[in-house]
PDB file of C-alpha atoms in Angstrom:
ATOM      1  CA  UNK G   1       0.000   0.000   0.000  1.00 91.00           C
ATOM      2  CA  UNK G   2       0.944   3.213  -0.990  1.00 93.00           C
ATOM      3  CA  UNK G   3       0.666   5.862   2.143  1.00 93.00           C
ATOM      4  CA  UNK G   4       1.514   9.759   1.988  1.00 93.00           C
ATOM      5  CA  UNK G   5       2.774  12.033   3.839  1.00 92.00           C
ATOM      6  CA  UNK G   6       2.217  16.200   3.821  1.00 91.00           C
ATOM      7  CA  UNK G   7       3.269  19.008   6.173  1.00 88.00           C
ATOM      8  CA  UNK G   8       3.204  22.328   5.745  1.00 85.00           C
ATOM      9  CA  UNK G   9       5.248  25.022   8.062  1.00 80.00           C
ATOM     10  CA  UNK G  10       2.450  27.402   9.064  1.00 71.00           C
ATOM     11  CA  UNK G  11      -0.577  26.313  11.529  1.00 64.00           C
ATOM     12  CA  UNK G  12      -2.478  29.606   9.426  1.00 61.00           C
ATOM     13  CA  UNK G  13      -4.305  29.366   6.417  1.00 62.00           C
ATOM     14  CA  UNK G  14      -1.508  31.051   4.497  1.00 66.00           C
ATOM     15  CA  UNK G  15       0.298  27.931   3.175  1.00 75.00           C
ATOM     16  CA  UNK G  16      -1.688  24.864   2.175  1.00 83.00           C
ATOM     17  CA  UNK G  17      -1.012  21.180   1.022  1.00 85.00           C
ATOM     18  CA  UNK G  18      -3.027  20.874  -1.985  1.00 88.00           C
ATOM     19  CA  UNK G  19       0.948  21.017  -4.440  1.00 91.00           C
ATOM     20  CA  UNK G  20       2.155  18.122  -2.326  1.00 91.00           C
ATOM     21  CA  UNK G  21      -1.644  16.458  -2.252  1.00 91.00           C
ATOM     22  CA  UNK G  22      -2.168  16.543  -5.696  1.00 93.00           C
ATOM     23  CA  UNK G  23       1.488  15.334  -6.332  1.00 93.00           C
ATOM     24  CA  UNK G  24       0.701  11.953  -4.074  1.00 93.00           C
ATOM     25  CA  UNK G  25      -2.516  11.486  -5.411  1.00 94.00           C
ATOM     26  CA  UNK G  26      -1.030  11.372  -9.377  1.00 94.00           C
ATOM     27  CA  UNK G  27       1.945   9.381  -7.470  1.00 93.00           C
ATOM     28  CA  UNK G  28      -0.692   6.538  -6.701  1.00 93.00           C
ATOM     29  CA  UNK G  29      -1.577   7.468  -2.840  1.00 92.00           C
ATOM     30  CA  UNK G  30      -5.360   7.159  -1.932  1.00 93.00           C
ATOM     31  CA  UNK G  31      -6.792   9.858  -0.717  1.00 90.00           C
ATOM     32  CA  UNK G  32      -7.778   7.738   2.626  1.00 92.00           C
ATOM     33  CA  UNK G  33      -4.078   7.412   3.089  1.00 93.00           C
ATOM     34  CA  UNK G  34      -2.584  10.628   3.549  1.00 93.00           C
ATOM     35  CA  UNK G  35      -1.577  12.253   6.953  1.00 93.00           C
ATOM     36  CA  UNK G  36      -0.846  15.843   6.999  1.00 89.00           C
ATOM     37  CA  UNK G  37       0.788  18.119   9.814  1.00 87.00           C
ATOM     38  CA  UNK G  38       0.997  22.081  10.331  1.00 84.00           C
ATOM     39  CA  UNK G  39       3.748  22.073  12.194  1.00 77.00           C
ATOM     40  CA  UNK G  40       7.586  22.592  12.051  1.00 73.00           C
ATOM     41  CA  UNK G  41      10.266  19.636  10.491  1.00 65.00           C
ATOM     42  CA  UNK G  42      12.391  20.379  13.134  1.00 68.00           C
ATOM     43  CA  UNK G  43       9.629  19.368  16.065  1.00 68.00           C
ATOM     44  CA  UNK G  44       9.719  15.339  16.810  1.00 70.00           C
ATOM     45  CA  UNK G  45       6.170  15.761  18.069  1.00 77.00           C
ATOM     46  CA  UNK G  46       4.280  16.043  14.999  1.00 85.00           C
ATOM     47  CA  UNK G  47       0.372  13.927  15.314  1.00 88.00           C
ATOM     48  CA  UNK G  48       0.344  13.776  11.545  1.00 88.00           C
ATOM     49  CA  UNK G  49       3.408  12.145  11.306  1.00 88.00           C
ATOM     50  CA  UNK G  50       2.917   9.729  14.279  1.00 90.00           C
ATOM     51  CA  UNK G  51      -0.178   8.828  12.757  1.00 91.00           C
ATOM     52  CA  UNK G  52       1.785   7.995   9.565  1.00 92.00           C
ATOM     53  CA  UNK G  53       4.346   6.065  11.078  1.00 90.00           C
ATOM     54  CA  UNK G  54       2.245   3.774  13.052  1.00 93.00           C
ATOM     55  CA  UNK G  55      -0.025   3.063  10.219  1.00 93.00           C
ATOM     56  CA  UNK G  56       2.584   1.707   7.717  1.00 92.00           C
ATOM     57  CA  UNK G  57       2.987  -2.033   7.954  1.00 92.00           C
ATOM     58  CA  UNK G  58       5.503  -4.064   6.308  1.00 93.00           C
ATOM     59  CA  UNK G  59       5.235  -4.180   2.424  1.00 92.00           C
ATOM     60  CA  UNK G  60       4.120  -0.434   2.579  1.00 93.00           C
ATOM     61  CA  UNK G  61       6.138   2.340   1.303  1.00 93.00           C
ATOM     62  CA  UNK G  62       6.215   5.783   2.280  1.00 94.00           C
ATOM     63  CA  UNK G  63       5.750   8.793   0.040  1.00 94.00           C
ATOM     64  CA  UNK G  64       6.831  12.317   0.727  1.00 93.00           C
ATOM     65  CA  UNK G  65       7.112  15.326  -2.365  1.00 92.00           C
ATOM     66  CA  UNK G  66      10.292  16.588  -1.010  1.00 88.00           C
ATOM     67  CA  UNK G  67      12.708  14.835   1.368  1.00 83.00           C
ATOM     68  CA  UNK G  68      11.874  18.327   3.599  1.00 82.00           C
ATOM     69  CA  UNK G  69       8.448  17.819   4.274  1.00 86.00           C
ATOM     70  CA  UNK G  70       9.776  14.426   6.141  1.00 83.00           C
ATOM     71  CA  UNK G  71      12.356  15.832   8.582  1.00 76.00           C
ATOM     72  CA  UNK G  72      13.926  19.095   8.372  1.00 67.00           C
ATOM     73  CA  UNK G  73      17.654  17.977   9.667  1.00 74.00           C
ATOM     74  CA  UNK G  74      19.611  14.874   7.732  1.00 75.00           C
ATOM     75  CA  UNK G  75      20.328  12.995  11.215  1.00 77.00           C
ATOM     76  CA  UNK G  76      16.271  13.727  11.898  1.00 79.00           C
ATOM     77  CA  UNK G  77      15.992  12.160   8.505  1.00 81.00           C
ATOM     78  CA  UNK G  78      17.885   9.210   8.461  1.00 82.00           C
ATOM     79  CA  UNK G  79      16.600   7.697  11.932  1.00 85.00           C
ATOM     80  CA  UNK G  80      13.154   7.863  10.676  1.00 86.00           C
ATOM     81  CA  UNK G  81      14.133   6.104   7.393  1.00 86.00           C
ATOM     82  CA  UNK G  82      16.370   3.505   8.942  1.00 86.00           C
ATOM     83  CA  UNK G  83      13.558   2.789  10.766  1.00 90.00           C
ATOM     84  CA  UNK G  84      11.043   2.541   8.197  1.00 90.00           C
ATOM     85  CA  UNK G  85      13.804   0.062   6.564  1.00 89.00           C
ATOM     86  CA  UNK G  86      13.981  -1.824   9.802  1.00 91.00           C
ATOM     87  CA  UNK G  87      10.442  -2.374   9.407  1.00 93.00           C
ATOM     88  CA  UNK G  88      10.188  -3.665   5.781  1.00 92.00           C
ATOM     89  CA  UNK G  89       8.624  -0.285   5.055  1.00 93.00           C
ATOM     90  CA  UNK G  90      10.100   1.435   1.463  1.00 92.00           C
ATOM     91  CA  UNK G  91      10.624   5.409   1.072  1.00 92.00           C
ATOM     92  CA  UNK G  92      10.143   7.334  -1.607  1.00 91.00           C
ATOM     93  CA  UNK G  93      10.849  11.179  -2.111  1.00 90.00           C
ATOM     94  CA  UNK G  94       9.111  12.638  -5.356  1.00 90.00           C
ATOM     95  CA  UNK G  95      11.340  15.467  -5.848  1.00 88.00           C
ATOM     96  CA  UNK G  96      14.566  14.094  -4.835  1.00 83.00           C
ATOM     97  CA  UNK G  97      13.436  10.991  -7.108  1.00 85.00           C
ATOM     98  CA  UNK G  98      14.896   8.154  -4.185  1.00 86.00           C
ATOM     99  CA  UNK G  99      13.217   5.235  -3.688  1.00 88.00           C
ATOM    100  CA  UNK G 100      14.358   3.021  -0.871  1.00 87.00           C
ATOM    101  CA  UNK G 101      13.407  -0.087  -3.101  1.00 86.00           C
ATOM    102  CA  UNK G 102      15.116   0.352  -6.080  1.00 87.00           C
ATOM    103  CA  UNK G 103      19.172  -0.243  -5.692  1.00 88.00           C
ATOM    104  CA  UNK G 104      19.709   3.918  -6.803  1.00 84.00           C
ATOM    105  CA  UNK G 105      17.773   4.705  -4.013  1.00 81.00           C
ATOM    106  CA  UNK G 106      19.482   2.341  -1.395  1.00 81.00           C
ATOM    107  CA  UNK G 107      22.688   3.760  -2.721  1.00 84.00           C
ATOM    108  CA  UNK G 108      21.460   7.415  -2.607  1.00 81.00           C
ATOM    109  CA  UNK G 109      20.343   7.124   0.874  1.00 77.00           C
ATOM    110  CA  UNK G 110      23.962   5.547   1.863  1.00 79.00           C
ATOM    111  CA  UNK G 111      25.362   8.210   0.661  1.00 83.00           C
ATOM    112  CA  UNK G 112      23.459  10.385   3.005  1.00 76.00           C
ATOM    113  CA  UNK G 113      24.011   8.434   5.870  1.00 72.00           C
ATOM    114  CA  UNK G 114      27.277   9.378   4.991  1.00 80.00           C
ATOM    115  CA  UNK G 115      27.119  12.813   5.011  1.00 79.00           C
ATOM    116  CA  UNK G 116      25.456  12.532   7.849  1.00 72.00           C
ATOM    117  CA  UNK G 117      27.956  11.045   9.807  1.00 77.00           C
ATOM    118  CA  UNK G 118      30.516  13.404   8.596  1.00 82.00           C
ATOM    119  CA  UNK G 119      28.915  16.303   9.397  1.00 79.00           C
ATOM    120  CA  UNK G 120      28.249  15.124  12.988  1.00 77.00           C
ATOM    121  CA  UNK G 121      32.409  14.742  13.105  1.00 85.00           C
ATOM    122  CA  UNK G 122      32.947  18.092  11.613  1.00 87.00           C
ATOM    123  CA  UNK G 123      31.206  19.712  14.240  1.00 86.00           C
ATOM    124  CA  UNK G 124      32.150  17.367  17.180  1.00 89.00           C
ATOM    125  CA  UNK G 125      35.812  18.633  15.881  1.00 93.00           C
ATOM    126  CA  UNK G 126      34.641  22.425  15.883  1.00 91.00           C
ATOM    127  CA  UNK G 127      32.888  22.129  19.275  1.00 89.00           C
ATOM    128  CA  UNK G 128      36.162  20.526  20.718  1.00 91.00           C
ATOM    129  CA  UNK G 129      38.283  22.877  18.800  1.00 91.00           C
ATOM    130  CA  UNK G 130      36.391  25.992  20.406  1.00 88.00           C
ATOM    131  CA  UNK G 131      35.870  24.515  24.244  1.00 87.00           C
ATOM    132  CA  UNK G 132      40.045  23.495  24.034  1.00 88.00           C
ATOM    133  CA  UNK G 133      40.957  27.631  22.893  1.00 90.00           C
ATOM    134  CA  UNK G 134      38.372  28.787  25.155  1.00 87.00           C
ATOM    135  CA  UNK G 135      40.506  26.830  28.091  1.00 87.00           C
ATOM    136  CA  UNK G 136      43.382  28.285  26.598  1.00 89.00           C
ATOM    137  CA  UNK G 137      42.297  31.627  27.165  1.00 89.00           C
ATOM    138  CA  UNK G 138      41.152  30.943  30.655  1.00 86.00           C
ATOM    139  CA  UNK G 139      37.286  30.908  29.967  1.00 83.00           C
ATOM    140  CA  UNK G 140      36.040  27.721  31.765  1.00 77.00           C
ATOM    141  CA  UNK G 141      32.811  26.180  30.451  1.00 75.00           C
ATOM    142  CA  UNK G 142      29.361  25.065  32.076  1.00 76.00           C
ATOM    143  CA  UNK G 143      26.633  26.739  33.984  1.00 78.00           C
ATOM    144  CA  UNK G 144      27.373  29.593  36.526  1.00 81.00           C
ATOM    145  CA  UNK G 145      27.986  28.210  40.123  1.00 83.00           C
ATOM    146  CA  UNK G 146      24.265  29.316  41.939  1.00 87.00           C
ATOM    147  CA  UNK G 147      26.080  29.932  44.711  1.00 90.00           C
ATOM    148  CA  UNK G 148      28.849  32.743  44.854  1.00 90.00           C
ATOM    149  CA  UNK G 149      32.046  31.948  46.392  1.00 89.00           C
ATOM    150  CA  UNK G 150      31.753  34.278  49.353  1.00 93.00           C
ATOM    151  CA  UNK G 151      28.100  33.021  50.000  1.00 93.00           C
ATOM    152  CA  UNK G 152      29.508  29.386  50.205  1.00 93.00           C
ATOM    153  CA  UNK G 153      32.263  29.921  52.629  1.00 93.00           C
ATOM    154  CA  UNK G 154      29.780  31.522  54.991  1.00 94.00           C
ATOM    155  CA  UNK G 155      27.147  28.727  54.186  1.00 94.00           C
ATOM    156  CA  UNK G 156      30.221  26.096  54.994  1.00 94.00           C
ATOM    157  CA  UNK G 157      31.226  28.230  58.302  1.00 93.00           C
ATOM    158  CA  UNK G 158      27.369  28.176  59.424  1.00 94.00           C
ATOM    159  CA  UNK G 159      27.352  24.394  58.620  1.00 93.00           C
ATOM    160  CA  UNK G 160      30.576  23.495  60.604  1.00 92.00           C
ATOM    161  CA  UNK G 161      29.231  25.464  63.253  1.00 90.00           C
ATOM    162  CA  UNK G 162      26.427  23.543  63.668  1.00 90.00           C
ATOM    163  CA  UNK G 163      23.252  25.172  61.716  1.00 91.00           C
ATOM    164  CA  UNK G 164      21.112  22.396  59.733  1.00 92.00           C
ATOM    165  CA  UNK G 165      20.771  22.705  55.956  1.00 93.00           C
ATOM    166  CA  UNK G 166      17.316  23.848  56.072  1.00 94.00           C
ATOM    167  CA  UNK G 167      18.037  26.889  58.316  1.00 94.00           C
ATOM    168  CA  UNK G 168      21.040  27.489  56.141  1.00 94.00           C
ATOM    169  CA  UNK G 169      18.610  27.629  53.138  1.00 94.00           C
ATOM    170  CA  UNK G 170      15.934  30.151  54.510  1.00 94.00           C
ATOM    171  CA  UNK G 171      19.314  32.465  56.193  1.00 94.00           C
ATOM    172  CA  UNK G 172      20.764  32.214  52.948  1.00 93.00           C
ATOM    173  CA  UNK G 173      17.684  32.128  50.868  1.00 93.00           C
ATOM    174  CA  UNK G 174      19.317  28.971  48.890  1.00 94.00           C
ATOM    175  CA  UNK G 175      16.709  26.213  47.265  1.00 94.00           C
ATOM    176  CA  UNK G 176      17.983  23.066  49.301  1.00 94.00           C
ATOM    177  CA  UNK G 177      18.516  21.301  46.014  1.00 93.00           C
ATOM    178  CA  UNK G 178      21.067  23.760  45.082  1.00 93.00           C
ATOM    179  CA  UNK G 179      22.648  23.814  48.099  1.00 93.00           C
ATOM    180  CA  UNK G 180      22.814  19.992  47.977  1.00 93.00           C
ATOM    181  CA  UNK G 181      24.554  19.741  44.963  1.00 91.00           C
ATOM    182  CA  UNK G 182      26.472  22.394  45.345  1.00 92.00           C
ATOM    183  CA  UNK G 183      28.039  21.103  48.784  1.00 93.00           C
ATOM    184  CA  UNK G 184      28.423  17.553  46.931  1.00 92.00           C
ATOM    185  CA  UNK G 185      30.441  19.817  43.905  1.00 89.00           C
ATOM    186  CA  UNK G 186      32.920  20.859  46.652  1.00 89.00           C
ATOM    187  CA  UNK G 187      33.467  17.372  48.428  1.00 91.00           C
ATOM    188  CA  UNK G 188      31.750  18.870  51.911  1.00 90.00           C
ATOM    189  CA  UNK G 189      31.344  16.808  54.617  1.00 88.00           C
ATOM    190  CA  UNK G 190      29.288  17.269  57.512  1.00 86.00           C
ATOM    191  CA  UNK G 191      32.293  17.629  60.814  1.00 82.00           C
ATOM    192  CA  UNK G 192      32.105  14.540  63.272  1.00 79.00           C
ATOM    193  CA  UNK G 193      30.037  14.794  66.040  1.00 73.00           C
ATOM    194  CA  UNK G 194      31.825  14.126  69.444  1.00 64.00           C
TER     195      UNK G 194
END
């Protein structure tokens, strides 16, 4: 069985389906057998698509127009493709001409997985390459501490000297998770009682 699949950008009325619709429909999709979203590629949480993907059944293949209307991002892309493979489920983009079944389109969407992979070591490189000068010119990554060094030593004093961590958090107006994990940051132990 042939089943489509349509999404346009814009919740509003301004951009429609009816280019990719009729496009499926001269492609061989029923009309009983098309799922549409209005929502972003890049959002995971689309109903239309959902809908899509648990309706295919081995044997079935997939038709988008364009390879964009699918996933926005080639990583976002590929898992949902692999998985339609996993599943005995074919792909095929009308634009892009690929078609999971025929040996072009396995090929094609090698070469993709590919690029995908490269491009997640390009930037793995990049992000390394920037946190490694940033260290080099002192910066240090991560969030900034909650708690300011000052604050801390007098939260440690008031601990040592006996005040519990909840009176420590209304004193130092300090949600007790932060002050949790900020005492387990710096190694802090409670002193021995005697």
């Amino acid at each position: 069985m042939l089943v489509g699949y349509m999404r346009v950008s814009s919740a509003d009325d301004r951009q429609t389906v009816d280019l990719q619709r009729d496009a499926l429909v001269a492609a061989g999709v029923d009309h009983r057998h098309l799922h549409t979203d209005k929502a972003s590629g890049a959002r995971d949480d689309r109903p239309g698509l959902k809908a899509c993907l648990d309706y295919l059944n081995a044997g079935d293949t997939l038709i988008v127009w364009k390879l964009d209307r699918l996933g926005r991002s080639l990583p976002h892309l590929l898992t949902i493709v692999t998985d339609l493979k996993a599943r005995g489920i074919a792909f095929r983009s009308l634009t892009e001409q690929m078609d999971t079944s025929t040996p072009h389109g396995e090929l094609l969407f090698s070469l993709f997985g590919a690029l995908a992979q490269y491009e997640r070591a390009l930037t793995r490189e990049r992000v390394m390459a920037g946190l490694a000068a940033a260290k080099r010119r002192g910066r240090q990554g991560g969030r900034p501490p909650m708690i300011d060094a000052e604050t801390l030593e007098r939260i440690t004093a008031a601990l040592d000297g006996g005040a519990s961590k909840a009176s420590v958090c209304r004193t130092f107006k300090v949600p007790r998770s932060t002050l949790l994990g900020t005492l387990a940051r710096i190694g802090w132990t409670p002193p021995a009682k005697v």
